[in-house]
């Protein structure tokens, strides 16, 4: 997660088959008779499925795709989130770049690529394959831009995500039971639980922030508790104009709360020198009572040594039952290089990844697919059941939130650098918020707003 990272999700159920459960027949949504391909056609795909369980599923799905497309070889290249962000734009502008790549849907990645004419429009394929029947209007918006790349959340579909994504709190049920804590229903109860866990000798939140984006997602969840509805963030993320500003009282208060959590010792000691992957390994191996991160970790945590004791809940609202967006949306989305010689074949590959069989595969590795599927057989009381319930709640209440770094092409870099300065107390919360606003205002000026 990805990682920021994300942050944005679908009408039915669920957002990652063990090898033995992978599909062995062509997905039902794939064309019955794919067009014949030239001998040794190579489809190069860059994706972000780095974790063992996810990679096992992808290898099987790719093998089945090749079997259903004689003469086609998929050259699958697996990259980390950071590597994709650093290399995808340049690669998509090259004549020999990947045919398909997973990208971050925000201004910094997909927006820039659309502006540069680097991505093939997917709306015709969405109509051909029925993708719009599988993803909600909100998901369509998060993967759409005007053709000039100046309007986010509307226009042409340029990318397609296979799984849902949500950020929340993984927790150790055994530790909660030992300390006498229930799943919190309000933000105040959540903070009280962290204080109680610390007093009991546990690290409340396993945390590493070398990359900066984990703190950005934590900040985003704090900010979501400050907002009465979705207007503020919708306006900022989609750069729709209006009076919304990053240097708002809500953002300043959220930044102050993040520093307060650090001062109170709620995070892993030395977190500024701990990489995100290392922090997930710490939690997976028993360090900490909770970890605030995304659904992309569910398969790893469920398969880990404490999997049976790990549950999941969304960061609760300020008032019980009240409105609160939760960071999320979808996974990184598949896009097709505009100059690819294999655009039609690439669209078949995307459809393959949106098939019912692929969706069942994600469920088998405890990840929620974007496409609606039957989850009636999901075992209750499991981590995956918690994820399904959380997604249903977010989606049905229109509380699917945003990743903050989507706000401008440079916002990811600005946010991650500034938040590290904030947590090191090199700048104040007010100065932090002003850095964000300065970045965003420059982008709005560029857009002519």
Short mmCIF file of C-alpha atoms in Angstrom, two decimals:
data_model
loop_
_atom_site.label_atom_id
_atom_site.label_comp_id
_atom_site.label_asym_id
_atom_site.label_seq_id
_atom_site.Cartn_x
_atom_site.Cartn_y
_atom_site.Cartn_z
CA UNK A 1 0.00 0.00 0.00
CA UNK A 2 0.32 0.42 -0.25
CA UNK A 3 1.61 2.50 0.82
CA UNK A 4 0.56 6.50 0.69
CA UNK A 5 0.14 4.60 1.52
CA UNK A 6 -4.68 5.33 0.10
CA UNK A 7 -7.19 6.20 1.32
CA UNK A 8 -10.77 5.73 -1.27
CA UNK A 9 -15.78 2.04 -2.47
CA UNK A 10 -18.81 -0.49 -3.93
CA UNK A 11 -22.50 -1.47 -3.90
CA UNK A 12 -22.69 -5.04 -2.72
CA UNK A 13 -20.07 -6.83 -0.73
CA UNK A 14 -16.98 -7.21 -0.78
CA UNK A 15 -12.31 -5.22 -0.67
CA UNK A 16 -7.14 -10.28 -1.21
CA UNK A 17 -6.63 -18.18 -3.37
CA UNK A 18 -4.43 -20.16 -2.03
CA UNK A 19 -2.75 -21.94 -4.94
CA UNK A 20 -4.96 -25.00 -4.54
CA UNK A 21 -8.12 -22.88 -4.67
CA UNK A 22 -7.27 -20.81 -7.72
CA UNK A 23 -9.58 -20.97 -10.72
CA UNK A 24 -8.93 -23.70 -13.21
CA UNK A 25 -11.42 -22.58 -15.84
CA UNK A 26 -11.71 -19.39 -17.85
CA UNK A 27 -13.50 -16.64 -15.91
CA UNK A 28 -17.11 -16.35 -16.95
CA UNK A 29 -16.77 -12.65 -17.76
CA UNK A 30 -13.97 -13.20 -20.28
CA UNK A 31 -14.89 -13.31 -23.98
CA UNK A 32 -15.93 -16.78 -25.05
CA UNK A 33 -13.68 -16.64 -28.09
CA UNK A 34 -10.79 -14.20 -27.63
CA UNK A 35 -9.27 -12.85 -30.80
CA UNK A 36 -6.39 -14.92 -32.09
CA UNK A 37 -3.00 -13.48 -31.12
CA UNK A 38 0.21 -13.49 -33.04
CA UNK A 39 2.71 -16.11 -31.99
CA UNK A 40 4.71 -15.16 -28.93
CA UNK A 41 2.68 -12.04 -28.13
CA UNK A 42 4.05 -10.65 -24.86
CA UNK A 43 1.80 -8.64 -22.55
CA UNK A 44 3.93 -6.83 -19.98
CA UNK A 45 2.13 -6.14 -16.70
CA UNK A 46 3.46 -4.23 -13.69
CA UNK A 47 1.54 -4.88 -10.49
CA UNK A 48 1.78 -4.36 -6.75
CA UNK A 49 0.81 -7.82 -5.48
CA UNK A 50 3.97 -8.29 -3.43
CA UNK A 51 2.69 -10.30 -0.49
CA UNK A 52 3.03 -14.07 -0.63
CA UNK A 53 -0.67 -14.95 -0.55
CA UNK A 54 -1.57 -12.32 -3.13
CA UNK A 55 1.33 -13.26 -5.38
CA UNK A 56 0.30 -16.93 -5.30
CA UNK A 57 -3.17 -15.99 -6.48
CA UNK A 58 -1.86 -13.70 -9.21
CA UNK A 59 0.51 -16.34 -10.56
CA UNK A 60 -2.42 -18.73 -10.90
CA UNK A 61 -4.68 -16.14 -12.52
CA UNK A 62 -1.93 -15.23 -14.97
CA UNK A 63 -1.32 -18.89 -15.82
CA UNK A 64 -5.03 -19.40 -16.49
CA UNK A 65 -5.12 -16.27 -18.66
CA UNK A 66 -2.21 -17.59 -20.73
CA UNK A 67 -3.91 -20.97 -21.07
CA UNK A 68 -7.06 -19.28 -22.38
CA UNK A 69 -5.02 -17.14 -24.80
CA UNK A 70 -2.75 -19.46 -26.81
CA UNK A 71 0.36 -17.71 -28.03
CA UNK A 72 0.22 -15.05 -25.30
CA UNK A 73 2.85 -14.75 -22.60
CA UNK A 74 2.34 -12.41 -19.66
CA UNK A 75 5.56 -10.79 -18.51
CA UNK A 76 4.49 -9.96 -14.97
CA UNK A 77 6.74 -7.57 -13.04
CA UNK A 78 6.01 -7.15 -9.33
CA UNK A 79 6.92 -3.79 -7.83
CA UNK A 80 6.56 -2.12 -4.44
CA UNK A 81 4.26 0.86 -4.08
CA UNK A 82 7.20 3.27 -3.85
CA UNK A 83 8.86 1.73 -6.90
CA UNK A 84 5.66 2.03 -8.91
CA UNK A 85 5.29 5.68 -7.96
CA UNK A 86 8.89 6.37 -8.91
CA UNK A 87 8.91 4.58 -12.26
CA UNK A 88 5.40 4.23 -13.70
CA UNK A 89 5.01 7.68 -15.28
CA UNK A 90 8.29 7.47 -17.18
CA UNK A 91 7.64 3.88 -18.21
CA UNK A 92 4.17 4.68 -19.54
CA UNK A 93 5.65 7.42 -21.72
CA UNK A 94 8.11 5.01 -23.34
CA UNK A 95 7.35 3.12 -26.52
CA UNK A 96 8.47 -0.13 -24.93
CA UNK A 97 6.84 0.48 -21.54
CA UNK A 98 4.47 -1.93 -19.82
CA UNK A 99 1.13 -2.61 -21.49
CA UNK A 100 -0.65 -2.67 -18.15
CA UNK A 101 0.37 -1.04 -14.88
CA UNK A 102 -1.21 -0.54 -11.48
CA UNK A 103 -1.31 3.13 -10.53
CA UNK A 104 -2.39 5.41 -7.71
CA UNK A 105 -5.58 7.13 -8.82
CA UNK A 106 -4.78 10.58 -7.42
CA UNK A 107 -3.53 13.72 -9.15
CA UNK A 108 0.12 12.82 -8.61
CA UNK A 109 -0.05 9.64 -10.69
CA UNK A 110 -3.15 9.00 -12.77
CA UNK A 111 -3.93 12.69 -13.13
CA UNK A 112 -0.49 13.51 -14.49
CA UNK A 113 -0.62 10.51 -16.83
CA UNK A 114 -4.01 11.54 -18.21
CA UNK A 115 -2.73 15.08 -18.74
CA UNK A 116 0.20 13.62 -20.65
CA UNK A 117 -2.02 11.42 -22.83
CA UNK A 118 -0.29 8.32 -21.50
CA UNK A 119 -3.37 6.22 -20.63
CA UNK A 120 -5.89 4.48 -22.88
CA UNK A 121 -9.53 5.40 -22.12
CA UNK A 122 -11.38 2.45 -20.61
CA UNK A 123 -14.98 3.63 -20.90
CA UNK A 124 -15.58 1.71 -24.18
CA UNK A 125 -14.22 -1.48 -22.59
CA UNK A 126 -16.28 -0.88 -19.45
CA UNK A 127 -19.38 -0.85 -21.64
CA UNK A 128 -18.21 -3.88 -23.64
CA UNK A 129 -17.43 -6.04 -20.62
CA UNK A 130 -20.05 -4.75 -18.20
CA UNK A 131 -17.57 -3.39 -15.65
CA UNK A 132 -19.95 -0.61 -14.66
CA UNK A 133 -22.30 -3.29 -13.32
CA UNK A 134 -19.53 -4.41 -10.95
CA UNK A 135 -18.32 -1.09 -9.56
CA UNK A 136 -20.37 1.63 -7.90
CA UNK A 137 -20.61 5.23 -9.19
CA UNK A 138 -18.30 6.28 -6.36
CA UNK A 139 -15.64 3.85 -7.52
CA UNK A 140 -16.09 5.00 -11.10
CA UNK A 141 -15.52 8.61 -9.99
CA UNK A 142 -12.27 7.73 -8.20
CA UNK A 143 -10.93 6.23 -11.40
CA UNK A 144 -12.09 8.95 -13.80
CA UNK A 145 -10.74 12.21 -15.18
CA UNK A 146 -11.74 14.62 -17.88
CA UNK A 147 -9.71 13.89 -21.00
CA UNK A 148 -7.52 16.95 -20.44
CA UNK A 149 -6.74 15.72 -16.92
CA UNK A 150 -7.99 18.92 -15.30
CA UNK A 151 -11.06 17.48 -13.58
CA UNK A 152 -10.84 14.56 -11.17
CA UNK A 153 -13.88 12.47 -10.28
CA UNK A 154 -15.70 12.87 -13.59
CA UNK A 155 -15.34 12.17 -17.30
CA UNK A 156 -13.62 9.13 -18.78
CA UNK A 157 -12.75 5.94 -16.92
CA UNK A 158 -8.98 5.46 -17.09
CA UNK A 159 -8.28 2.73 -14.54
CA UNK A 160 -9.94 -0.31 -12.99
CA UNK A 161 -9.34 -1.62 -9.45
CA UNK A 162 -9.87 -5.31 -8.64
CA UNK A 163 -10.23 -5.11 -4.86
CA UNK A 164 -11.67 -2.80 -2.27
CA UNK A 165 -9.44 -1.03 0.21
CA UNK A 166 -10.07 0.40 3.64
CA UNK A 167 -7.89 1.75 6.42
CA UNK A 168 -8.75 0.88 9.99
CA UNK A 169 -7.47 -0.76 13.14
CA UNK A 170 -6.22 -4.33 13.43
CA UNK A 171 -6.35 -5.45 17.05
CA UNK A 172 -5.38 -8.40 19.22
CA UNK A 173 -8.53 -9.91 20.64
CA UNK A 174 -6.61 -11.81 23.30
CA UNK A 175 -4.93 -8.63 24.56
CA UNK A 176 -8.22 -6.72 24.55
CA UNK A 177 -9.80 -9.52 26.60
CA UNK A 178 -6.88 -9.60 29.00
CA UNK A 179 -6.97 -5.84 29.61
CA UNK A 180 -10.77 -5.70 29.62
CA UNK A 181 -11.29 -3.54 26.52
CA UNK A 182 -14.19 -3.76 24.09
CA UNK A 183 -14.11 -2.57 20.50
CA UNK A 184 -14.54 1.21 20.88
CA UNK A 185 -17.66 2.88 19.52
CA UNK A 186 -16.46 6.48 19.81
CA UNK A 187 -13.17 8.24 19.16
CA UNK A 188 -12.89 9.08 22.85
CA UNK A 189 -13.24 5.39 23.70
CA UNK A 190 -10.52 4.61 21.16
CA UNK A 191 -8.12 7.06 22.82
CA UNK A 192 -9.05 5.69 26.25
CA UNK A 193 -8.26 2.18 25.01
CA UNK A 194 -4.78 3.30 23.91
CA UNK A 195 -4.15 4.81 27.33
CA UNK A 196 -5.36 1.65 29.07
CA UNK A 197 -3.18 -0.57 26.88
CA UNK A 198 -0.13 1.56 27.54
CA UNK A 199 -0.77 1.38 31.28
CA UNK A 200 -0.96 -2.42 30.96
CA UNK A 201 2.51 -2.49 29.38
CA UNK A 202 1.51 -2.90 25.74
CA UNK A 203 2.44 -0.78 22.73
CA UNK A 204 -0.97 0.67 21.82
CA UNK A 205 -0.23 1.19 18.10
CA UNK A 206 2.55 -0.63 16.27
CA UNK A 207 3.96 2.02 13.97
CA UNK A 208 6.84 2.76 11.60
CA UNK A 209 7.21 5.98 9.65
CA UNK A 210 10.44 6.01 7.65
CA UNK A 211 8.42 6.58 4.47
CA UNK A 212 6.12 9.24 5.93
CA UNK A 213 2.91 7.93 4.40
CA UNK A 214 1.89 5.76 7.39
CA UNK A 215 1.61 8.92 9.50
CA UNK A 216 -0.31 10.51 6.65
CA UNK A 217 -2.93 7.77 6.83
CA UNK A 218 -3.10 8.05 10.62
CA UNK A 219 -3.56 11.81 10.30
CA UNK A 220 -6.27 11.23 7.72
CA UNK A 221 -8.21 9.04 10.12
CA UNK A 222 -7.93 11.63 12.89
CA UNK A 223 -9.10 14.33 10.47
CA UNK A 224 -12.09 12.20 9.47
CA UNK A 225 -13.34 12.34 13.07
CA UNK A 226 -13.35 16.15 12.85
CA UNK A 227 -15.61 16.41 9.81
CA UNK A 228 -19.43 16.47 9.94
CA UNK A 229 -19.88 15.33 6.34
CA UNK A 230 -17.86 14.57 3.21
CA UNK A 231 -18.03 18.02 1.58
CA UNK A 232 -14.72 19.33 2.95
CA UNK A 233 -12.52 16.49 1.72
CA UNK A 234 -14.45 15.95 -1.51
CA UNK A 235 -13.79 19.56 -2.46
CA UNK A 236 -10.10 19.37 -1.56
CA UNK A 237 -9.29 16.01 -3.12
CA UNK A 238 -11.19 16.60 -6.35
CA UNK A 239 -9.93 20.22 -6.42
CA UNK A 240 -13.50 21.29 -7.06
CA UNK A 241 -13.01 24.78 -5.68
CA UNK A 242 -15.13 26.27 -2.93
CA UNK A 243 -13.96 27.59 0.39
CA UNK A 244 -12.28 24.44 1.72
CA UNK A 245 -8.66 24.94 2.79
CA UNK A 246 -5.98 22.66 4.14
CA UNK A 247 -5.00 25.18 6.81
CA UNK A 248 -8.39 24.80 8.49
CA UNK A 249 -9.09 24.49 12.22
CA UNK A 250 -9.95 20.83 11.61
CA UNK A 251 -6.59 20.06 10.00
CA UNK A 252 -4.64 21.98 12.63
CA UNK A 253 -6.45 20.16 15.44
CA UNK A 254 -5.79 16.81 13.73
CA UNK A 255 -2.08 17.56 13.35
CA UNK A 256 -1.90 18.52 17.02
CA UNK A 257 -3.62 15.27 17.99
CA UNK A 258 -1.11 13.23 15.97
CA UNK A 259 1.80 14.86 17.83
CA UNK A 260 -0.05 14.34 21.11
CA UNK A 261 -0.31 10.60 20.43
CA UNK A 262 3.42 10.51 19.82
CA UNK A 263 4.14 12.46 23.02
CA UNK A 264 1.95 10.08 25.03
CA UNK A 265 3.89 7.05 23.79
CA UNK A 266 1.07 5.45 21.86
CA UNK A 267 3.41 4.52 18.98
CA UNK A 268 6.26 2.03 18.76
CA UNK A 269 9.39 3.51 20.31
CA UNK A 270 11.79 4.72 17.63
CA UNK A 271 9.08 4.70 14.98
CA UNK A 272 10.86 7.38 12.97
CA UNK A 273 13.57 4.83 12.14
CA UNK A 274 11.24 1.89 11.45
CA UNK A 275 10.11 1.17 7.88
CA UNK A 276 6.49 0.30 7.20
CA UNK A 277 7.21 -3.29 6.20
CA UNK A 278 9.22 -3.80 9.37
CA UNK A 279 6.35 -2.42 11.45
CA UNK A 280 3.91 -4.89 9.86
CA UNK A 281 6.34 -7.71 10.66
CA UNK A 282 6.50 -6.50 14.26
CA UNK A 283 2.73 -6.59 14.62
CA UNK A 284 2.41 -9.89 12.78
CA UNK A 285 4.92 -11.41 15.19
CA UNK A 286 3.19 -10.17 18.33
CA UNK A 287 4.43 -6.65 19.07
CA UNK A 288 1.66 -4.22 19.92
CA UNK A 289 -2.04 -4.42 20.69
CA UNK A 290 -3.22 -2.58 17.57
CA UNK A 291 -2.01 -1.35 14.18
CA UNK A 292 -3.72 1.31 12.10
CA UNK A 293 -3.22 0.38 8.47
CA UNK A 294 -5.01 -0.90 5.38
CA UNK A 295 -6.91 -3.96 4.26
CA UNK A 296 -3.98 -4.97 2.04
CA UNK A 297 -2.43 -6.47 5.20
CA UNK A 298 -5.41 -8.70 6.04
CA UNK A 299 -4.17 -11.81 4.24
CA UNK A 300 -0.73 -11.53 5.82
CA UNK A 301 -2.07 -10.97 9.33
CA UNK A 302 -4.69 -13.71 9.04
CA UNK A 303 -2.03 -16.19 7.90
CA UNK A 304 0.41 -15.08 10.61
CA UNK A 305 1.18 -16.66 13.98
CA UNK A 306 -1.55 -14.64 15.74
CA UNK A 307 -4.10 -14.76 12.93
CA UNK A 308 -6.88 -16.33 14.96
CA UNK A 309 -6.57 -13.56 17.55
CA UNK A 310 -6.64 -10.58 15.18
CA UNK A 311 -9.78 -8.59 14.45
CA UNK A 312 -10.49 -5.32 12.65
CA UNK A 313 -12.58 -2.24 13.27
CA UNK A 314 -12.91 1.19 11.69
CA UNK A 315 -11.68 4.20 13.64
CA UNK A 316 -14.93 5.22 15.34
CA UNK A 317 -16.73 8.57 14.98
CA UNK A 318 -16.76 11.35 17.54
CA UNK A 319 -20.30 10.39 18.59
CA UNK A 320 -21.60 6.82 18.59
CA UNK A 321 -23.46 6.10 15.38
CA UNK A 322 -22.46 9.44 13.90
CA UNK A 323 -21.05 10.18 10.47
CA UNK A 324 -17.38 9.47 9.87
CA UNK A 325 -15.60 8.79 6.62
CA UNK A 326 -12.96 6.08 6.66
CA UNK A 327 -9.89 6.29 4.46
CA UNK A 328 -10.13 3.86 1.60
CA UNK A 329 -11.67 3.19 -1.75
CA UNK A 330 -9.91 0.61 -3.81
CA UNK A 331 -6.55 -0.94 -4.41
CA UNK A 332 -4.17 0.55 -6.91
CA UNK A 333 -5.98 0.33 -10.23
CA UNK A 334 -5.00 -1.26 -13.52
CA UNK A 335 -4.44 1.15 -16.42
CA UNK A 336 -3.38 0.54 -20.02
CA UNK A 337 -0.61 2.41 -21.81
CA UNK A 338 -2.14 4.50 -24.59
CA UNK A 339 0.59 3.56 -27.09
CA UNK A 340 0.50 -0.16 -26.36
CA UNK A 341 0.24 -2.39 -29.44
CA UNK A 342 -1.92 -4.72 -27.34
CA UNK A 343 -4.67 -2.45 -26.00
CA UNK A 344 -7.49 -4.92 -26.74
CA UNK A 345 -5.59 -7.81 -25.21
CA UNK A 346 -4.75 -5.65 -22.20
CA UNK A 347 -8.46 -4.93 -21.74
CA UNK A 348 -9.11 -8.68 -21.79
CA UNK A 349 -6.50 -9.01 -19.03
CA UNK A 350 -8.29 -6.36 -16.95
CA UNK A 351 -11.58 -8.17 -17.47
CA UNK A 352 -9.92 -11.39 -16.36
CA UNK A 353 -8.93 -9.73 -13.10
CA UNK A 354 -12.53 -8.56 -12.61
CA UNK A 355 -14.03 -12.01 -13.18
CA UNK A 356 -16.16 -13.90 -10.66
CA UNK A 357 -13.44 -16.51 -10.32
CA UNK A 358 -10.82 -13.89 -9.52
CA UNK A 359 -13.16 -12.34 -6.96
CA UNK A 360 -13.63 -15.72 -5.28
CA UNK A 361 -9.86 -16.04 -5.25
CA UNK A 362 -9.48 -12.77 -3.35
CA UNK A 363 -12.00 -13.96 -0.79
CA UNK A 364 -10.01 -17.14 -0.30
CA UNK A 365 -6.98 -15.06 0.68
CA UNK A 366 -9.11 -12.81 2.91
CA UNK A 367 -9.22 -9.73 0.70
CA UNK A 368 -12.46 -8.03 -0.31
CA UNK A 369 -13.01 -7.83 -4.09
CA UNK A 370 -14.59 -4.80 -5.70
CA UNK A 371 -16.97 -6.96 -7.73
CA UNK A 372 -20.07 -8.07 -5.81
CA UNK A 373 -19.83 -11.70 -4.81
CA UNK A 374 -21.61 -14.07 -2.46
CA UNK A 375 -19.95 -13.91 0.95
CA UNK A 376 -22.67 -15.82 2.82
CA UNK A 377 -20.22 -18.58 3.61
CA UNK A 378 -17.67 -16.27 5.25
CA UNK A 379 -16.93 -17.64 8.71
CA UNK A 380 -18.19 -15.24 11.35
CA UNK A 381 -15.81 -14.10 14.06
CA UNK A 382 -12.84 -14.08 11.69
CA UNK A 383 -10.69 -11.17 10.59
CA UNK A 384 -12.16 -11.37 7.11
CA UNK A 385 -15.71 -11.22 8.48
CA UNK A 386 -14.72 -8.02 10.29
CA UNK A 387 -13.36 -6.60 7.03
CA UNK A 388 -16.59 -7.46 5.18
CA UNK A 389 -18.71 -5.82 7.87
CA UNK A 390 -16.54 -2.70 7.85
CA UNK A 391 -16.73 -2.37 4.08
CA UNK A 392 -20.49 -2.86 4.07
CA UNK A 393 -20.86 -0.14 6.69
CA UNK A 394 -18.63 2.33 4.81
CA UNK A 395 -20.28 1.70 1.48
CA UNK A 396 -23.91 1.67 2.63
CA UNK A 397 -23.47 4.91 4.61
CA UNK A 398 -21.50 6.73 1.88
CA UNK A 399 -18.58 7.03 4.27
CA UNK A 400 -15.82 5.92 1.93
CA UNK A 401 -13.12 8.51 2.42
CA UNK A 402 -10.01 9.71 0.62
CA UNK A 403 -6.26 9.32 0.74
CA UNK A 404 -4.95 12.80 1.50
CA UNK A 405 -2.03 12.50 -0.93
CA UNK A 406 -4.44 12.51 -3.88
CA UNK A 407 -4.92 16.28 -3.58
CA UNK A 408 -2.30 17.41 -6.12
CA UNK A 409 0.50 15.98 -8.28
CA UNK A 410 3.05 17.04 -5.63
CA UNK A 411 0.93 16.48 -2.53
CA UNK A 412 2.38 13.08 -1.67
CA UNK A 413 5.89 14.49 -1.42
CA UNK A 414 4.72 17.60 0.41
CA UNK A 415 2.62 15.64 2.90
CA UNK A 416 5.19 12.96 3.70
CA UNK A 417 8.02 15.46 4.16
CA UNK A 418 5.95 17.90 6.22
CA UNK A 419 4.44 15.25 8.46
CA UNK A 420 7.89 14.00 9.42
CA UNK A 421 8.88 17.56 10.28
CA UNK A 422 5.69 17.89 12.31
CA UNK A 423 6.28 14.73 14.32
CA UNK A 424 9.89 15.70 14.92
CA UNK A 425 8.55 19.06 16.24
CA UNK A 426 10.56 20.98 13.67
CA UNK A 427 7.36 22.78 12.61
CA UNK A 428 4.09 23.55 14.37
CA UNK A 429 0.69 22.18 13.44
CA UNK A 430 -0.18 25.56 11.95
CA UNK A 431 2.99 25.59 9.84
CA UNK A 432 2.30 22.02 8.75
CA UNK A 433 -1.21 22.91 7.60
CA UNK A 434 0.11 25.96 5.77
CA UNK A 435 2.60 23.81 3.82
CA UNK A 436 -0.28 21.65 2.63
CA UNK A 437 -2.35 24.67 1.66
CA UNK A 438 0.55 26.29 -0.22
CA UNK A 439 1.03 23.14 -2.27
CA UNK A 440 -2.65 22.82 -3.06
CA UNK A 441 -3.13 26.49 -3.88
CA UNK A 442 -0.29 26.34 -6.39
CA UNK A 443 -2.03 23.41 -8.08
CA UNK A 444 -5.38 25.21 -8.13
CA UNK A 445 -3.67 28.20 -9.76
CA UNK A 446 -2.20 25.86 -12.35
CA UNK A 447 -5.68 24.54 -13.07
CA UNK A 448 -6.99 28.10 -13.41
CA UNK A 449 -9.16 27.98 -10.29
#
